């Protein structure tokens, strides 16, 4: 059980047209379980807006802000320019970027980070990101990358003096098949989600619409690489509790956040599940309160088809006390796409909120 503040009564808007994309026949129509797929994508859901008084779009971010990670000192890293199979891109021929925002500034602005020579910038296609601060205060940035439709994890060192990233290594492995998000455990170790079992677009499509639960979570270190959790429709966002005891995993197509207990051998066991009524994307954790903030897709059909007259909406949830018997879920922000399309992440620091998107803009709010 859980409570929902500002509870929304889900209403399915009446459809009088007969040529909507979800009604069209496709080569797969004879065997794809369309009703189940529509339910997983929340195809009938419409939302009521929830506004915040002090928000503005972030200048310079025009091609997405798929993931955001904020350091304890208020410096935020933002991945931009993701090109993902089946999803829109406003600049498909341009490489991705990593932006930085210092939330301590009176008027924070996005600054593109320079990446060291020798790294293949032309094929840079950043997805999920995670930071790790070592004992000597070195800041490592882990970036999920999809060069040439593959999956790698790029490890960078952040150089604050000149706002640059020094590329340290590229990690590839047979278990890192279709990586979506990552949470760093050390300077060279992490948990990662594979959102699909396959990396081929057609097989990914079939996997989703057939409802196969072959998605998983992998632990990586130089000494050991292994699957530590499985059975997801599409494991997406991943993060860790402030006490380092639990790993949170969002299953975007099952509308759930899974709480996994972390063990000394890095294995994960299921502790509990929180059911929601939205497609949960990336997860951010407030280090002070332990609250989970997440960017969500109220209607996944709109995200995939990106109709300019029926834009993909945005929704931000705050989950408090997820380990309790009655977590509190608050809808902090919701927009029909007129301001922000396809929210994928929400992250807070010091009363300031950043909302990122898969392929659109980014929003800065003062709470």
Coordinates of C-alpha atoms in Angstrom, one line a residue:
X1 CA 0.0 0.0 0.0
X2 CA 1.1 3.6 -0.6
X3 CA -0.4 7.0 -0.4
X4 CA -0.5 9.5 -3.2
X5 CA -0.7 13.2 -2.6
X6 CA -2.4 15.4 -5.2
X7 CA -3.9 12.2 -6.4
X8 CA -4.9 12.1 -10.1
X9 CA -7.9 10.2 -11.3
X10 CA -6.7 8.6 -14.5
X11 CA -9.1 9.4 -17.3
X12 CA -9.0 7.9 -20.7
X13 CA -9.9 10.6 -23.3
X14 CA -12.5 9.5 -25.8
X15 CA -11.1 8.7 -29.3
X16 CA -13.3 9.3 -32.2
X17 CA -10.7 9.0 -35.0
X18 CA -10.1 5.7 -36.5
X19 CA -6.5 6.2 -37.8
X20 CA -4.5 6.6 -34.6
X21 CA -1.1 4.9 -34.6
X22 CA -2.1 2.4 -32.0
X23 CA -5.0 1.3 -34.2
X24 CA -3.0 0.9 -37.4
X25 CA -2.2 -2.6 -38.7
X26 CA 1.5 -3.6 -38.8
X27 CA 3.3 -6.6 -40.1
X28 CA 3.3 -7.8 -36.5
X29 CA -0.5 -7.3 -35.9
X30 CA -1.4 -11.0 -36.2
X31 CA 0.7 -12.1 -33.2
X32 CA 1.7 -9.1 -31.1
X33 CA -0.4 -9.0 -27.9
X34 CA -1.5 -5.5 -28.5
X35 CA -3.6 -5.1 -25.4
X36 CA -0.8 -6.1 -23.0
X37 CA 1.6 -3.8 -24.9
X38 CA -0.9 -0.9 -24.7
X39 CA -1.2 -1.4 -20.9
X40 CA 2.6 -1.5 -20.4
X41 CA 2.9 1.7 -22.4
X42 CA 0.0 3.3 -20.5
X43 CA -1.5 4.2 -23.9
X44 CA -4.8 5.5 -22.6
X45 CA -3.5 7.7 -19.8
X46 CA -3.9 11.5 -19.8
X47 CA -2.6 13.7 -17.0
X48 CA -3.7 16.9 -15.3
X49 CA -1.0 19.5 -15.0
X50 CA 0.9 20.2 -11.8
X51 CA 2.9 23.4 -12.0
X52 CA 5.8 24.8 -10.0
X53 CA 6.0 28.6 -9.6
X54 CA 9.7 29.2 -10.2
X55 CA 10.8 27.2 -13.3
X56 CA 12.7 28.1 -16.4
X57 CA 14.1 26.2 -19.4
X58 CA 17.8 25.8 -19.3
X59 CA 19.6 27.7 -22.2
X60 CA 21.9 25.7 -24.3
X61 CA 20.3 22.3 -23.8
X62 CA 18.2 21.6 -26.9
X63 CA 18.8 17.9 -27.7
X64 CA 17.9 16.1 -24.5
X65 CA 19.1 15.8 -20.9
X66 CA 18.5 12.1 -20.4
X67 CA 20.3 11.7 -17.1
X68 CA 21.5 14.0 -14.4
X69 CA 23.8 13.3 -11.4
X70 CA 24.5 16.0 -8.8
X71 CA 27.6 15.9 -6.6
X72 CA 27.3 16.7 -2.9
X73 CA 28.8 20.2 -3.5
X74 CA 26.0 21.1 -5.9
X75 CA 27.8 20.5 -9.2
X76 CA 25.5 18.7 -11.7
X77 CA 26.4 16.6 -14.7
X78 CA 23.9 16.3 -17.5
X79 CA 24.1 13.9 -20.5
X80 CA 22.6 15.2 -23.7
X81 CA 22.2 14.1 -27.3
X82 CA 21.0 10.5 -26.9
X83 CA 20.0 8.7 -30.0
X84 CA 18.0 5.6 -29.1
X85 CA 16.3 3.1 -31.4
X86 CA 12.7 4.1 -32.0
X87 CA 12.9 7.5 -30.3
X88 CA 13.0 11.0 -31.7
X89 CA 16.3 13.0 -32.0
X90 CA 16.4 16.7 -32.8
X91 CA 20.0 16.3 -34.1
X92 CA 20.6 12.7 -35.2
X93 CA 23.9 13.6 -36.9
X94 CA 25.5 15.4 -34.0
X95 CA 27.5 13.7 -31.3
X96 CA 26.4 13.8 -27.7
X97 CA 27.6 16.1 -25.0
X98 CA 28.1 16.3 -21.2
X99 CA 27.0 19.6 -19.6
X100 CA 27.8 20.9 -16.1
X101 CA 25.7 23.2 -13.9
X102 CA 26.8 24.7 -10.7
X103 CA 23.7 25.0 -8.6
X104 CA 25.5 27.2 -6.1
X105 CA 25.4 30.1 -8.6
X106 CA 22.7 32.7 -8.3
X107 CA 21.7 32.0 -11.9
X108 CA 23.0 28.5 -12.8
X109 CA 23.9 28.0 -16.4
X110 CA 24.7 24.9 -18.5
X111 CA 28.4 24.7 -19.7
X112 CA 29.5 22.0 -22.1
X113 CA 32.4 20.0 -20.7
X114 CA 35.5 19.6 -22.9
X115 CA 36.5 16.0 -23.4
X116 CA 40.2 15.0 -23.7
X117 CA 41.9 14.2 -27.0
X118 CA 41.9 10.6 -28.1
X119 CA 38.3 9.9 -27.2
X120 CA 36.0 9.2 -30.2
X121 CA 33.7 12.2 -29.9
X122 CA 32.1 11.6 -33.3
X123 CA 30.3 8.4 -32.1
X124 CA 29.6 9.7 -28.5
X125 CA 26.0 8.8 -27.7
X126 CA 25.6 9.2 -23.9
X127 CA 22.8 7.6 -21.9
X128 CA 22.8 7.0 -18.2
X129 CA 25.5 8.5 -16.0
X130 CA 26.8 8.2 -12.4
X131 CA 29.5 9.8 -10.4
X132 CA 31.9 8.4 -7.8
X133 CA 34.2 10.4 -5.4
X134 CA 37.3 8.6 -4.4
X135 CA 39.1 8.9 -1.0
X136 CA 41.5 11.4 -2.5
X137 CA 38.5 13.5 -3.7
X138 CA 39.0 12.5 -7.4
X139 CA 35.6 12.7 -9.2
X140 CA 34.9 9.9 -11.7
X141 CA 32.1 10.2 -14.2
X142 CA 30.7 6.9 -15.6
X143 CA 28.8 7.3 -18.8
X144 CA 26.8 4.7 -20.6
X145 CA 27.6 5.1 -24.3
X146 CA 26.1 3.7 -27.5
X147 CA 28.6 4.1 -30.3
X148 CA 27.4 2.5 -33.5
X149 CA 24.4 0.9 -31.7
X150 CA 26.6 -0.9 -29.2
X151 CA 26.9 -0.5 -25.4
X152 CA 30.0 0.6 -23.6
X153 CA 30.7 2.3 -20.3
X154 CA 33.1 5.2 -20.5
X155 CA 35.1 6.3 -17.4
X156 CA 36.2 9.9 -17.1
X157 CA 38.0 11.9 -14.5
X158 CA 36.5 15.4 -13.9
X159 CA 39.0 18.2 -13.9
X160 CA 37.3 21.1 -12.1
X161 CA 40.0 23.8 -12.9
X162 CA 39.2 23.8 -16.6
X163 CA 35.8 22.1 -16.7
X164 CA 37.0 19.1 -18.6
X165 CA 36.7 15.4 -18.7
X166 CA 39.8 13.2 -19.1
X167 CA 38.9 9.8 -20.6
X168 CA 40.4 7.0 -18.6
X169 CA 39.0 3.8 -20.1
X170 CA 36.3 2.1 -22.2
X171 CA 34.6 -0.9 -20.7
X172 CA 33.0 -3.6 -22.9
X173 CA 31.7 -7.0 -21.8
X174 CA 29.4 -9.7 -23.2
X175 CA 27.0 -9.1 -20.3
X176 CA 26.8 -5.4 -21.0
X177 CA 24.4 -5.9 -23.9
X178 CA 21.9 -3.1 -23.9
X179 CA 22.9 -0.9 -21.1
X180 CA 20.5 1.9 -20.0
X181 CA 21.7 3.2 -16.6
X182 CA 24.5 2.8 -14.2
X183 CA 25.4 3.4 -10.5
X184 CA 29.1 3.6 -9.6
X185 CA 30.3 1.5 -6.7
X186 CA 34.0 2.4 -6.9
X187 CA 36.5 4.0 -9.3
X188 CA 36.2 0.9 -11.6
X189 CA 33.1 -1.0 -10.5
X190 CA 29.4 -0.4 -10.9
X191 CA 25.9 -1.9 -11.3
X192 CA 24.3 -1.5 -14.7
X193 CA 20.8 -2.2 -16.1
X194 CA 20.3 -3.9 -19.4
X195 CA 16.9 -2.6 -20.6
X196 CA 16.7 -5.4 -23.3
X197 CA 18.1 -8.9 -23.8
X198 CA 18.8 -8.1 -27.4
X199 CA 20.7 -5.2 -29.0
X200 CA 19.1 -5.5 -32.5
X201 CA 16.3 -3.0 -32.9
X202 CA 13.8 -5.4 -34.4
X203 CA 14.4 -8.0 -31.7
X204 CA 14.2 -5.3 -29.1
X205 CA 10.8 -4.3 -30.5
X206 CA 9.6 -7.9 -30.4
X207 CA 10.9 -8.4 -26.9
X208 CA 8.9 -5.4 -25.7
X209 CA 5.7 -6.1 -27.4
X210 CA 5.8 -9.8 -26.6
X211 CA 6.3 -9.0 -22.9
X212 CA 9.4 -11.0 -22.4
X213 CA 11.0 -10.5 -19.0
X214 CA 14.6 -11.0 -20.0
X215 CA 16.0 -7.7 -18.8
X216 CA 18.5 -7.7 -16.0
X217 CA 21.0 -6.0 -13.7
X218 CA 24.7 -6.7 -14.0
X219 CA 27.6 -6.1 -11.5
X220 CA 30.9 -5.2 -13.0
X221 CA 34.4 -5.0 -11.5
X222 CA 37.8 -5.8 -13.0
X223 CA 37.8 -9.1 -11.0
X224 CA 34.2 -10.2 -11.5
X225 CA 31.3 -9.6 -13.9
X226 CA 28.0 -11.3 -13.2
X227 CA 24.2 -11.0 -13.4
X228 CA 22.8 -10.1 -10.0
X229 CA 19.1 -9.6 -10.7
X230 CA 16.8 -10.7 -13.6
X231 CA 13.2 -11.0 -14.6
X232 CA 12.4 -7.4 -15.6
X233 CA 10.3 -6.3 -18.5
X234 CA 12.8 -3.4 -19.0
X235 CA 15.2 -2.5 -16.2
X236 CA 15.9 1.2 -16.5
X237 CA 17.0 3.7 -13.8
X238 CA 19.2 2.4 -11.0
X239 CA 20.5 4.0 -7.9
X240 CA 21.6 3.3 -4.3
X241 CA 20.2 4.3 -0.9
X242 CA 22.2 6.8 1.2
X243 CA 23.2 4.0 3.7
X244 CA 24.5 1.9 0.7
X245 CA 22.4 -1.1 1.8
X246 CA 19.8 -1.1 -1.0
X247 CA 19.8 -0.8 -4.7
X248 CA 16.7 0.7 -6.4
X249 CA 15.8 -0.5 -9.9
X250 CA 13.0 1.1 -12.1
X251 CA 11.2 -1.3 -14.4
X252 CA 9.8 1.2 -16.9
X253 CA 7.4 -1.2 -18.7
X254 CA 6.1 -2.7 -15.4
X255 CA 5.5 0.7 -13.8
X256 CA 7.5 -0.4 -10.7
X257 CA 10.4 0.5 -8.5
X258 CA 12.1 -2.5 -7.0
X259 CA 14.1 -2.4 -3.8
X260 CA 17.0 -4.8 -3.8
X261 CA 19.1 -5.7 -0.8
X262 CA 22.8 -5.4 -1.5
X263 CA 25.1 -8.1 -0.1
X264 CA 28.8 -8.3 0.7
X265 CA 29.4 -10.4 -2.4
X266 CA 27.6 -7.7 -4.5
X267 CA 24.6 -10.0 -5.2
X268 CA 21.1 -8.5 -4.9
X269 CA 18.0 -10.0 -3.4
X270 CA 14.5 -8.7 -3.7
X271 CA 13.2 -6.7 -0.7
X272 CA 10.0 -5.1 -1.9
X273 CA 8.3 -3.5 -4.9
X274 CA 6.4 -0.2 -5.3
X275 CA 3.7 -0.2 -7.9
X276 CA 3.0 3.0 -9.7
X277 CA 0.8 4.1 -12.6
X278 CA 3.5 5.7 -14.8
X279 CA 6.5 4.6 -16.8
X280 CA 9.4 5.2 -14.3
X281 CA 12.6 6.2 -16.0
X282 CA 15.8 7.3 -14.1
X283 CA 16.0 7.4 -10.3
X284 CA 17.8 10.0 -8.2
X285 CA 18.2 9.8 -4.4
X286 CA 18.3 12.8 -2.1
X287 CA 21.4 12.1 0.1
X288 CA 19.9 14.1 3.0
X289 CA 16.4 12.6 3.2
X290 CA 16.7 9.4 1.2
X291 CA 13.8 10.4 -0.9
X292 CA 13.7 9.0 -4.5
X293 CA 13.0 11.5 -7.3
X294 CA 12.1 10.2 -10.7
X295 CA 11.3 11.5 -14.1
X296 CA 8.4 9.5 -15.7
X297 CA 6.5 9.0 -18.9
X298 CA 2.8 9.1 -18.2
X299 CA 2.0 7.7 -21.7
X300 CA 4.7 5.7 -23.4
X301 CA 2.9 5.5 -26.7
X302 CA 3.2 9.3 -27.1
X303 CA 6.9 9.0 -26.4
X304 CA 7.6 6.5 -29.1
X305 CA 5.4 8.0 -31.8
X306 CA 6.1 11.7 -31.0
X307 CA 3.0 13.2 -32.7
X308 CA 3.5 17.0 -32.8
X309 CA -0.2 17.3 -32.1
X310 CA -0.2 14.8 -29.2
X311 CA 3.1 15.5 -27.5
X312 CA 4.7 13.2 -24.9
X313 CA 4.1 14.4 -21.4
X314 CA 6.3 14.8 -18.4
X315 CA 5.8 13.8 -14.8
X316 CA 8.0 14.0 -11.7
X317 CA 7.4 11.9 -8.6
X318 CA 8.9 12.1 -5.2
X319 CA 8.9 8.8 -3.2
X320 CA 9.3 9.1 0.5
X321 CA 10.0 6.3 3.0
X322 CA 10.0 3.6 0.3
X323 CA 11.1 1.0 2.8
X324 CA 8.0 1.6 5.0
X325 CA 4.7 -0.2 4.7
X326 CA 3.1 3.0 3.3
X327 CA 5.5 5.0 1.1
X328 CA 4.3 8.4 0.2
X329 CA 4.3 9.3 -3.5
X330 CA 3.9 12.9 -4.5
X331 CA 3.3 14.3 -8.0
X332 CA 5.6 17.3 -7.8
X333 CA 5.4 18.3 -11.5
X334 CA 3.3 17.3 -14.5
X335 CA 3.1 18.8 -18.0
X336 CA 1.3 17.8 -21.2
X337 CA 4.4 18.4 -23.3
X338 CA 3.7 22.0 -24.1
X339 CA 6.7 23.0 -21.9
X340 CA 8.7 19.8 -21.4
X341 CA 8.5 16.6 -23.5
X342 CA 9.4 13.1 -22.3
X343 CA 10.8 13.7 -18.8
X344 CA 13.4 11.0 -17.9
X345 CA 15.1 12.3 -14.7
X346 CA 14.5 14.6 -11.8
X347 CA 17.3 15.5 -9.3
X348 CA 17.4 17.8 -6.3
X349 CA 19.9 19.8 -4.4
X350 CA 19.5 22.5 -1.8
X351 CA 15.9 23.3 -2.7
X352 CA 16.6 23.3 -6.5
X353 CA 15.2 20.8 -8.9
X354 CA 16.5 19.8 -12.3
X355 CA 14.2 17.9 -14.7
X356 CA 15.8 16.2 -17.8
X357 CA 14.2 14.7 -20.9
X358 CA 15.1 11.9 -23.4
X359 CA 15.4 14.2 -26.4
X360 CA 13.9 17.6 -25.6
X361 CA 14.9 20.5 -23.2
X362 CA 15.7 20.6 -19.5
X363 CA 14.0 22.5 -16.7
X364 CA 15.5 24.3 -13.7
X365 CA 13.1 25.0 -10.7
X366 CA 13.4 26.5 -7.3
X367 CA 11.3 24.6 -4.8

